[in-house]
Short mmCIF file of C-alpha atoms and ligand atoms in Angstrom, two decimals:
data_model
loop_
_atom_site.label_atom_id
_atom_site.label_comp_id
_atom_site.label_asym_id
_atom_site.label_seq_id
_atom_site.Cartn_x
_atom_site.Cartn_y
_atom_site.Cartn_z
CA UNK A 1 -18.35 -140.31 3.73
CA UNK A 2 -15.98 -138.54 6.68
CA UNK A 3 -13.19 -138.32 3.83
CA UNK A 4 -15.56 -137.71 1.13
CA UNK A 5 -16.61 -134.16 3.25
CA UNK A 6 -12.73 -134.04 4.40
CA UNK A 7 -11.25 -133.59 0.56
CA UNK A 8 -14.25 -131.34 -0.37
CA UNK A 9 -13.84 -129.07 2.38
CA UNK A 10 -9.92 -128.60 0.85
CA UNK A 11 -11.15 -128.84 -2.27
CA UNK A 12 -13.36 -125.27 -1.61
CA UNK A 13 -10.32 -124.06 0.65
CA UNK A 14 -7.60 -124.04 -2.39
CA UNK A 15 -10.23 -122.74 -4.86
CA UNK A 16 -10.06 -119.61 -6.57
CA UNK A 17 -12.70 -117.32 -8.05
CA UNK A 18 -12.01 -114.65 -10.49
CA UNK A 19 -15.33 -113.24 -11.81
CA UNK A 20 -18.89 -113.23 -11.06
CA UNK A 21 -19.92 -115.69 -13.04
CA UNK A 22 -17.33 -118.33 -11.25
CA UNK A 23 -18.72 -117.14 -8.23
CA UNK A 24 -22.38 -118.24 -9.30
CA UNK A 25 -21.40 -121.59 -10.50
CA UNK A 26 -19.36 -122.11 -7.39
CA UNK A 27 -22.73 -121.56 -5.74
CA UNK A 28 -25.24 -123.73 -7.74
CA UNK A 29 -22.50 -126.45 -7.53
CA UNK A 30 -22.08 -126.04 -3.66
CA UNK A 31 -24.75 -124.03 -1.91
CA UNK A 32 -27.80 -124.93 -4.73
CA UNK A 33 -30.83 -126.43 -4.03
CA UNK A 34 -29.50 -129.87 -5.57
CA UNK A 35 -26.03 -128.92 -5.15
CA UNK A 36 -23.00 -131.30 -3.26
CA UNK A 37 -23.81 -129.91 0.13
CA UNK A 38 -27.76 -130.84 -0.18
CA UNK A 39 -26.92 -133.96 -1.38
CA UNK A 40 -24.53 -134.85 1.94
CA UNK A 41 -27.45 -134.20 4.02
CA UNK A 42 -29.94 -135.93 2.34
CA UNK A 43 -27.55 -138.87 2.41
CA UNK A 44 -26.64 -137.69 6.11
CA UNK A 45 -30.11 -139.20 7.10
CA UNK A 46 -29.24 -142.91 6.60
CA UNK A 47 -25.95 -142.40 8.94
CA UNK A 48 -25.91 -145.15 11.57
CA UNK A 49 -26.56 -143.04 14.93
CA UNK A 50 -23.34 -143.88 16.31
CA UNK A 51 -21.64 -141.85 13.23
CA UNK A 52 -24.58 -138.88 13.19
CA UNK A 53 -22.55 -136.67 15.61
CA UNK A 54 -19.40 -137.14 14.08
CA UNK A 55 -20.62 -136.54 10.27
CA UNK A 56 -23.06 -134.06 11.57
CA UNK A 57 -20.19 -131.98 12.95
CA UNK A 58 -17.86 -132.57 9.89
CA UNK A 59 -20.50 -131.98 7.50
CA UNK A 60 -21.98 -128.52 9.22
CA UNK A 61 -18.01 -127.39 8.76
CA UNK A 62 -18.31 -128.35 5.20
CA UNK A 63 -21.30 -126.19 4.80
CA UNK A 64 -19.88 -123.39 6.63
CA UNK A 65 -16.77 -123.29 4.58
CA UNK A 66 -18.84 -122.90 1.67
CA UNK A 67 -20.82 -119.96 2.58
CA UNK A 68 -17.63 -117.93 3.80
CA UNK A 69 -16.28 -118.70 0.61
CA UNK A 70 -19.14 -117.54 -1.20
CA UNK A 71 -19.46 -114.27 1.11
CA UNK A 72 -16.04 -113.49 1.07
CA UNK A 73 -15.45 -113.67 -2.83
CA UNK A 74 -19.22 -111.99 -3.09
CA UNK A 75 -17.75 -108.85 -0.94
CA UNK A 76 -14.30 -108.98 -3.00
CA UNK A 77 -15.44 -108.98 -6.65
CA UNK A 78 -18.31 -106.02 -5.55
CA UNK A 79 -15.67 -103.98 -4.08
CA UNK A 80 -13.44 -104.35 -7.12
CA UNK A 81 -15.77 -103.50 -9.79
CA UNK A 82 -17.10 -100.06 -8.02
CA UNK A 83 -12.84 -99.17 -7.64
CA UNK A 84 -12.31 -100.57 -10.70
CA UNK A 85 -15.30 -98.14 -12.24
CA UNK A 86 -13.52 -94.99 -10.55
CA UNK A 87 -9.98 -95.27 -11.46
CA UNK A 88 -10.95 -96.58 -15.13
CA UNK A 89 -9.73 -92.99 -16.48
CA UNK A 90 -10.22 -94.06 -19.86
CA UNK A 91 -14.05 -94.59 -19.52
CA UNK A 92 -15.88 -91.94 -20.80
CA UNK A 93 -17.64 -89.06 -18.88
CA UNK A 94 -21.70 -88.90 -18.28
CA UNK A 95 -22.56 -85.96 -20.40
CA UNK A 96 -23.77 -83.64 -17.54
CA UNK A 97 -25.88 -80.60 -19.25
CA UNK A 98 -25.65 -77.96 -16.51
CA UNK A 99 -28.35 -75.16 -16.44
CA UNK A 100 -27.54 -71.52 -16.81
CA UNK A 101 -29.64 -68.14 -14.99
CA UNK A 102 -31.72 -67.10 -17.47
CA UNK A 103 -30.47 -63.28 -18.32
CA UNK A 104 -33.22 -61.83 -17.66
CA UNK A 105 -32.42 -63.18 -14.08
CA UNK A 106 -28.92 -62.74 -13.94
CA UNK A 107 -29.79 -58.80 -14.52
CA UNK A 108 -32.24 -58.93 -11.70
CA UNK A 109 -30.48 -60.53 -9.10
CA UNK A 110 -27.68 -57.60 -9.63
CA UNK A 111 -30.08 -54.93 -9.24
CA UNK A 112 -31.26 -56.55 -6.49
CA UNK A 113 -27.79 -56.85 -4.98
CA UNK A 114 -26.72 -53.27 -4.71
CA UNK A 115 -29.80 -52.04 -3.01
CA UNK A 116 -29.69 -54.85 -0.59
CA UNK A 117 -26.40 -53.57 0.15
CA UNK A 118 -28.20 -50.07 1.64
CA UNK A 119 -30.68 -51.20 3.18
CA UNK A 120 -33.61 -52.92 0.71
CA UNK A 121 -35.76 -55.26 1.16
CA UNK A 122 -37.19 -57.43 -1.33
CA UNK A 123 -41.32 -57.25 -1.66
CA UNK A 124 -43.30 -59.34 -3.76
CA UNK A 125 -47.12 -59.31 -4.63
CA UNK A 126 -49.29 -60.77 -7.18
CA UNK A 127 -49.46 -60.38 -10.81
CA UNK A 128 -52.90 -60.38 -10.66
CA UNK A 129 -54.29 -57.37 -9.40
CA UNK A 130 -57.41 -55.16 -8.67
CA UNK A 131 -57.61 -51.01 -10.21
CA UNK A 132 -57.36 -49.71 -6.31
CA UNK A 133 -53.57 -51.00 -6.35
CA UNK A 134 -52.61 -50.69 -9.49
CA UNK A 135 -53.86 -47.66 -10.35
CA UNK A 136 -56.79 -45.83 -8.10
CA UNK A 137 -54.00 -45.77 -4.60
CA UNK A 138 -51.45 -44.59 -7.27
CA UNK A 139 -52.93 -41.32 -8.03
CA UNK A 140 -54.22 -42.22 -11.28
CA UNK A 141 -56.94 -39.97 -12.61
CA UNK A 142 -60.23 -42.01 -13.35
CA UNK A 143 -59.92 -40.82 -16.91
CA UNK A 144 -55.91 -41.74 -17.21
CA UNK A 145 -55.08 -43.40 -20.44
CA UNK A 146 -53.12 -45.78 -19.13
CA UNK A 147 -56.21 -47.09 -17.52
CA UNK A 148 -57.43 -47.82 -21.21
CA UNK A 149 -58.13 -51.31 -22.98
CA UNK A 150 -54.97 -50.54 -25.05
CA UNK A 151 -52.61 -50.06 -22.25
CA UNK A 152 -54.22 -52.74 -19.64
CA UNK A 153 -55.30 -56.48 -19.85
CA UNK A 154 -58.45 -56.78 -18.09
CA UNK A 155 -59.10 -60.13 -16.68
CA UNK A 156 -62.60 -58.37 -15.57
CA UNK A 157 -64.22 -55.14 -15.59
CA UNK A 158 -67.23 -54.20 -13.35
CA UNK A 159 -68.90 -51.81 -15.08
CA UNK A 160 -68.64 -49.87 -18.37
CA UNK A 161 -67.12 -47.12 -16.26
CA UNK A 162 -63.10 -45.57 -16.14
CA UNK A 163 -62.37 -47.05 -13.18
CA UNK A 164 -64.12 -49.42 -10.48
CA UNK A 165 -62.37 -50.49 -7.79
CA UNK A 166 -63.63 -54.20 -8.29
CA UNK A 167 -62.10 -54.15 -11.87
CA UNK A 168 -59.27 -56.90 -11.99
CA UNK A 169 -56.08 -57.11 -14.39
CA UNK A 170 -52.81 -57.76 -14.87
CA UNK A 171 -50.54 -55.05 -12.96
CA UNK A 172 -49.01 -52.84 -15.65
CA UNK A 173 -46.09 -51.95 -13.19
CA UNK A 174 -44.69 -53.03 -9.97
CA UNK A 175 -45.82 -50.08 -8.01
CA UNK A 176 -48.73 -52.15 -7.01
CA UNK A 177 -46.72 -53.85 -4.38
CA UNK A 178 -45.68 -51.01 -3.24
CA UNK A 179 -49.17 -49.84 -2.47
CA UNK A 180 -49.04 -52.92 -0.25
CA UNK A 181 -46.50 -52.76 1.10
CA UNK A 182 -47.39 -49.38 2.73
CA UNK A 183 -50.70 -50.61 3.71
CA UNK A 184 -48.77 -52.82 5.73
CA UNK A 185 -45.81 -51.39 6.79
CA UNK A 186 -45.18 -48.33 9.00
CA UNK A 187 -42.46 -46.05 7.69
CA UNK A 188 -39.53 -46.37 7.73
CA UNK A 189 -39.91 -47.98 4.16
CA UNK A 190 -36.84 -49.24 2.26
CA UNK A 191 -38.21 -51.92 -0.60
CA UNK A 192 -37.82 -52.88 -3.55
CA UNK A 193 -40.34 -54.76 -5.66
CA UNK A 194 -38.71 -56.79 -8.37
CA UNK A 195 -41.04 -58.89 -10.92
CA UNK A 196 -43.26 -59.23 -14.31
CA UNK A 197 -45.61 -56.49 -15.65
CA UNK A 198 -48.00 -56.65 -18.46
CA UNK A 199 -48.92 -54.20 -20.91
CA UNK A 200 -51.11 -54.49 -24.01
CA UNK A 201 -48.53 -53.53 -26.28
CA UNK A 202 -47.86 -55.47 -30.16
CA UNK A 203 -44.86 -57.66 -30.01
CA UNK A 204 -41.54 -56.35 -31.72
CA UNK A 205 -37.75 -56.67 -31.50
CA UNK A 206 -38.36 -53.65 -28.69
CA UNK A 207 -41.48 -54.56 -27.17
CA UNK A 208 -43.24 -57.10 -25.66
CA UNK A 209 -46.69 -57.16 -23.96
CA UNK A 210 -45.06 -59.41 -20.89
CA UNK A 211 -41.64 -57.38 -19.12
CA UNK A 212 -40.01 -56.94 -16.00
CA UNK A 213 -39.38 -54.46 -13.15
CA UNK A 214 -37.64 -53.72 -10.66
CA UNK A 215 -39.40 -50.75 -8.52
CA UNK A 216 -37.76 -48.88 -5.16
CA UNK A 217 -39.33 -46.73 -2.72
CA UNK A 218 -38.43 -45.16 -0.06
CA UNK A 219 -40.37 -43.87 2.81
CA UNK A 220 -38.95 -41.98 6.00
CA UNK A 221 -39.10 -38.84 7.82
CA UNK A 222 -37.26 -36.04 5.63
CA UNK A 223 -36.60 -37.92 2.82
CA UNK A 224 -35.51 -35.39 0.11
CA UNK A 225 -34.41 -35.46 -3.49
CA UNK A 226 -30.85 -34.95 -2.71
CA UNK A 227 -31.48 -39.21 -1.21
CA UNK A 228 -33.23 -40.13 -4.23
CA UNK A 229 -30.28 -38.55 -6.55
CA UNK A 230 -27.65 -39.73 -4.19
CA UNK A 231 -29.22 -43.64 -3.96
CA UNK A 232 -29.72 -43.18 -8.09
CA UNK A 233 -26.21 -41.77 -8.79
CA UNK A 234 -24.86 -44.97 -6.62
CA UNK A 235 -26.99 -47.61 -7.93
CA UNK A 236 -25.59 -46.34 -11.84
CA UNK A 237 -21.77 -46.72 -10.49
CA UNK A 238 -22.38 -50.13 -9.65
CA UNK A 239 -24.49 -51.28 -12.50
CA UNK A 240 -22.56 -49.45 -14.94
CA UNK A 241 -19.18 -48.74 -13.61
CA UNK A 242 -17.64 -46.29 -11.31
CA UNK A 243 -17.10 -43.50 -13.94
CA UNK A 244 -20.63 -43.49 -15.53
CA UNK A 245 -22.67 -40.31 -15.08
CA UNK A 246 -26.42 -39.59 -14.72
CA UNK A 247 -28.79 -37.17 -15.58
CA UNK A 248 -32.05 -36.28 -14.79
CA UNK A 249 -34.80 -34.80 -16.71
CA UNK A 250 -37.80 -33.42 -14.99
CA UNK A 251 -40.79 -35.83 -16.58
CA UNK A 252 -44.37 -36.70 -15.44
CA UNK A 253 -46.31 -40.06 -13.55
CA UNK A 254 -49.05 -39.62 -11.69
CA UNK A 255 -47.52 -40.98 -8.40
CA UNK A 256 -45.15 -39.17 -8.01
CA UNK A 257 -44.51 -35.07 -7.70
CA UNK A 258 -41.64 -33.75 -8.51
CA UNK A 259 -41.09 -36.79 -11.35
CA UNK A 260 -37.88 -37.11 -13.68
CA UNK A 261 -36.37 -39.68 -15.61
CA UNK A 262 -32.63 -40.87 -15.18
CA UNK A 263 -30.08 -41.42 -18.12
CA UNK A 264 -27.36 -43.02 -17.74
CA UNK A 265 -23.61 -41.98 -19.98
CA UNK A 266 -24.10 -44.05 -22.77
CA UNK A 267 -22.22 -47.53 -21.45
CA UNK A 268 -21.20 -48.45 -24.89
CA UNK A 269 -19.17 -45.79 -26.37
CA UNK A 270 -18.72 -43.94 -22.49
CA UNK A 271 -20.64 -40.33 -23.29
CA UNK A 272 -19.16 -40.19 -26.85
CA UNK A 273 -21.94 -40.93 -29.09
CA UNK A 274 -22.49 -43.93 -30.82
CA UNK A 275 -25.54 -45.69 -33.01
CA UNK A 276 -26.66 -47.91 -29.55
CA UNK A 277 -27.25 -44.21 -27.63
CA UNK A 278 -28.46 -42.71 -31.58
CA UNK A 279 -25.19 -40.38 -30.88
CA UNK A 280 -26.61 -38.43 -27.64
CA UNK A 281 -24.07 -39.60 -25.21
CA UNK A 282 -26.90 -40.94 -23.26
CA UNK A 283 -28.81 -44.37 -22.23
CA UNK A 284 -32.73 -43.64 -20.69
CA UNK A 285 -32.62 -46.47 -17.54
CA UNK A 286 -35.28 -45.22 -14.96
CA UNK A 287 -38.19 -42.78 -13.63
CA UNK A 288 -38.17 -41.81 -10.45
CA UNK A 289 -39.51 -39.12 -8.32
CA UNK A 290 -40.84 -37.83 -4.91
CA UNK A 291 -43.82 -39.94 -3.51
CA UNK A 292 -47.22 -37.75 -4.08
CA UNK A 293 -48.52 -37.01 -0.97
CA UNK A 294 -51.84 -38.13 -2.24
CA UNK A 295 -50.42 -41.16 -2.67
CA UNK A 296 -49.23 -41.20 0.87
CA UNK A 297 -52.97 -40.52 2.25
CA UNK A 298 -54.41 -43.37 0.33
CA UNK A 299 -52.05 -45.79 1.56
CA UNK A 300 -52.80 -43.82 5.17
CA UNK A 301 -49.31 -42.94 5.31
CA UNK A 302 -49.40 -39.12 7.55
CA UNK A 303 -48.13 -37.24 4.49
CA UNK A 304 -47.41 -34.21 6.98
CA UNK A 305 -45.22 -36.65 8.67
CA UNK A 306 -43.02 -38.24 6.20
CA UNK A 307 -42.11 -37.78 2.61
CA UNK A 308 -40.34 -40.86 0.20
CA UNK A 309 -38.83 -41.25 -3.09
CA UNK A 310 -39.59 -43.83 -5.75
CA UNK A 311 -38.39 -45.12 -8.85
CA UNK A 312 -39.03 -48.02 -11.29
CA UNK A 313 -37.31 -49.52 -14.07
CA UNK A 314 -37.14 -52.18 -17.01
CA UNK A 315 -34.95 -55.40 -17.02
CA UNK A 316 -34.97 -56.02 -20.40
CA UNK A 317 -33.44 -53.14 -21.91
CA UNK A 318 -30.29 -53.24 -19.47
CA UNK A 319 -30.15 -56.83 -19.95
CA UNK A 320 -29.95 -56.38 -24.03
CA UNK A 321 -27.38 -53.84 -23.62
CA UNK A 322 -24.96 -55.49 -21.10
CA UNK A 323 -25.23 -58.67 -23.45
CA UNK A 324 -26.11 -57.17 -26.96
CA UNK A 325 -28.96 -58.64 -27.75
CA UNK A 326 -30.80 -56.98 -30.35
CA UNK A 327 -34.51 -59.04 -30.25
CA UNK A 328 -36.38 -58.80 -26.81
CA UNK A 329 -38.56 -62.00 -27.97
CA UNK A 330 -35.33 -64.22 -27.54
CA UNK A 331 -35.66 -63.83 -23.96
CA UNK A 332 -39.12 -65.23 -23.74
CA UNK A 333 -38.41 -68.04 -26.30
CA UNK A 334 -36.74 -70.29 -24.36
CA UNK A 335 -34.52 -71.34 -26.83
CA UNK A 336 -31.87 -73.32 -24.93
CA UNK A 337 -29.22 -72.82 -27.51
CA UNK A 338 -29.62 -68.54 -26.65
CA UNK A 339 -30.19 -69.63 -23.19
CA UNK A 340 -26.93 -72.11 -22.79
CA UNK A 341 -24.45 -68.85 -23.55
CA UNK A 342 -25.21 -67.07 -20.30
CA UNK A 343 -23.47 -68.33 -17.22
CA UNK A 344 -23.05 -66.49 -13.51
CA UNK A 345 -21.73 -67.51 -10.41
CA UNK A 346 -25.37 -66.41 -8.76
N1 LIG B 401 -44.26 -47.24 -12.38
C1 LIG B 401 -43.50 -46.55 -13.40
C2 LIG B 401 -43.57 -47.35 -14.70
O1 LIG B 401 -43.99 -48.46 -14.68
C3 LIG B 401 -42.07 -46.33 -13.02
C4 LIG B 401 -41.90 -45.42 -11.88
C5 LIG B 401 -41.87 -45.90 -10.58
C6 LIG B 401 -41.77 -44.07 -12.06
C7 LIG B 401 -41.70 -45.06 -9.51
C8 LIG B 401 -41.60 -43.19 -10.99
C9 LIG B 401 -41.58 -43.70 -9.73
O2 LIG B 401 -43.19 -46.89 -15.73
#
């Protein structure tokens, strides 16, 4: 028995395995339940007990060998497949689909950029929203038509009435955070409020009832309307370029006293006239104006105290220019193949 264990012992010493599957049989023929090794030891138990410590010994070494073996080629052929899997150059690559911003995004997070760069903050509040924010804190006439079923989803109206203060809808513009915000905030202000708005308006290659905004406002002591030009005249040389010019043309909102609306040199053919500006020279982008004072005292601002600037505008329309798209519905579709073509480093 001594030599049987001696010759198996170099028998598993000289042996060589190349592949998994050698290495199992090696181990159902060795290590296995009614493999050589089992056998030994059940035949180990008839030894005469002057030979048990010898054979024991002998026999133990046997079994030892055998599980190094196994070990050792186990660790080997592991380690060689997972090299052998990176270096295989030839194998063919996983076919990683990497997202993209969405555009609508992409414009966003620019606008958001440059007036982070002077001083804005970022302010968020809900879509949902009651009349007093949206509309009643804002100035807004009880009789204003924008107040109107035709203009405003209402989730729930109070009473028959213009306006109720317990009236809930969808925010039709941004400036509702901003009412928040100064009910929360002392000046000095310096936010922007960036997110969706809903209007009840039919769907078209120009319109949609869901958009997006990006609002500013500005509250300090002496705040004039050289700042809001000035802030205006810098945001349009970094959206649009360093040479591109703005305008202003005095217009109307409720909120705000004086009001105007900001165009921009048209960015397509540079002032010249083209079919994208309908040959004016001249892009619409924003409206903006002074804070209304009233608008001040309902958000218990001192209005005596400290005057601000505001100014609001749409995503969609500077998105569709910068990447000439000529149907605002693609941008809510979803459509991966549209989506896919529009990649950003942020
Ligand atoms: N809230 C206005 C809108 O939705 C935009 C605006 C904001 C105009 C601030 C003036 C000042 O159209």
């Amino acid at each position: 028995m001594l030599s049987r264990i001696n010759s198996l012992i170099t028998e598993i010493n000289s042996l060589q395995i190349n592949d998994p599957v050698e290495l199992e049989t090696f181990r159902i023929k060795y290590l296995g339940k009614k493999g050589i090794i089992s056998d030994l030891f059940e035949e180990f138990r008839d030894v005469s007990p002057s030979d048990k410590k010898n054979i024991g010994q002998i026999l133990n070494k046997l079994k030892q060998t055998a599980t190094d073996k196994y070990n050792d080629f186990k660790n080997r052929l592991s380690f060689s497949s997972a090299s052998s899997g990176q270096n295989d150059l030839t194998r063919p690559c996983y076919p990683w689909e990497l997202g993209s911003r969405h555009p609508i995004s992409i414009i966003r997070n620019e606008i958001i950029r440059i007036f982070e760069r002077i001083g804005f903050t970022v302010s968020e509040g809900p879509e949902i929203e009651d009349d007093d924010h949206n509309f009643t804190c804002l100035n807004f006439a009880p009789e204003h038509p924008a107040r109107d079923m035709q203009d405003t989803f209402y989730i729930s109206r109070i009473s028959s009435e213009d306006s109720n203060p317990g009236d809930i809808l969808l925010r039709t513009h941004t400036s509702s955070v901003q009412v928040r915000v100064m009910h929360n905030q002392k000046p000095p202000i310096r936010t922007i409020s960036p997110g969706r708005v809903f209007r009840n308006e039919a769907i078209s290659a120009r319109a949609h009832c869901i958009f997006h905004q990006v609002e500013g406002l500005y509250i300090d002591e002496n705040v004039s309307f050289a700042d809001l030009k000035q802030t205006l005249l810098f945001f349009a040389r970094e959206m649009y370029g360093k040479n591109t010019k703005i305008r202003l043309r005095p217009s109307y909102f409720p909120f705000t006293e004086p009001s105007g609306e900001m165009d921009v040199s048209c960015t397509i053919c540079g002032g010249k006239g083209c079919n994208v500006c309908k040959y004016t020279g001249w892009l619409e982008v924003l409206g903006c104006g002074m804070v209304h004072p009233a608008v001040l005292d309902a958000c218990n601002i001192d209005s005596a105290k400290y005057t601000g600037f505001a100014f609001g505008m749409g995503i969609e329309r500077p998105a569709m220019l910068k990447y000439q798209v000529n149907d605002l519905r693609l941008y809510f579709e979803n459509d991966i193949r549209f989506l896919g073509q529009f990649s950003t480093s942020f």
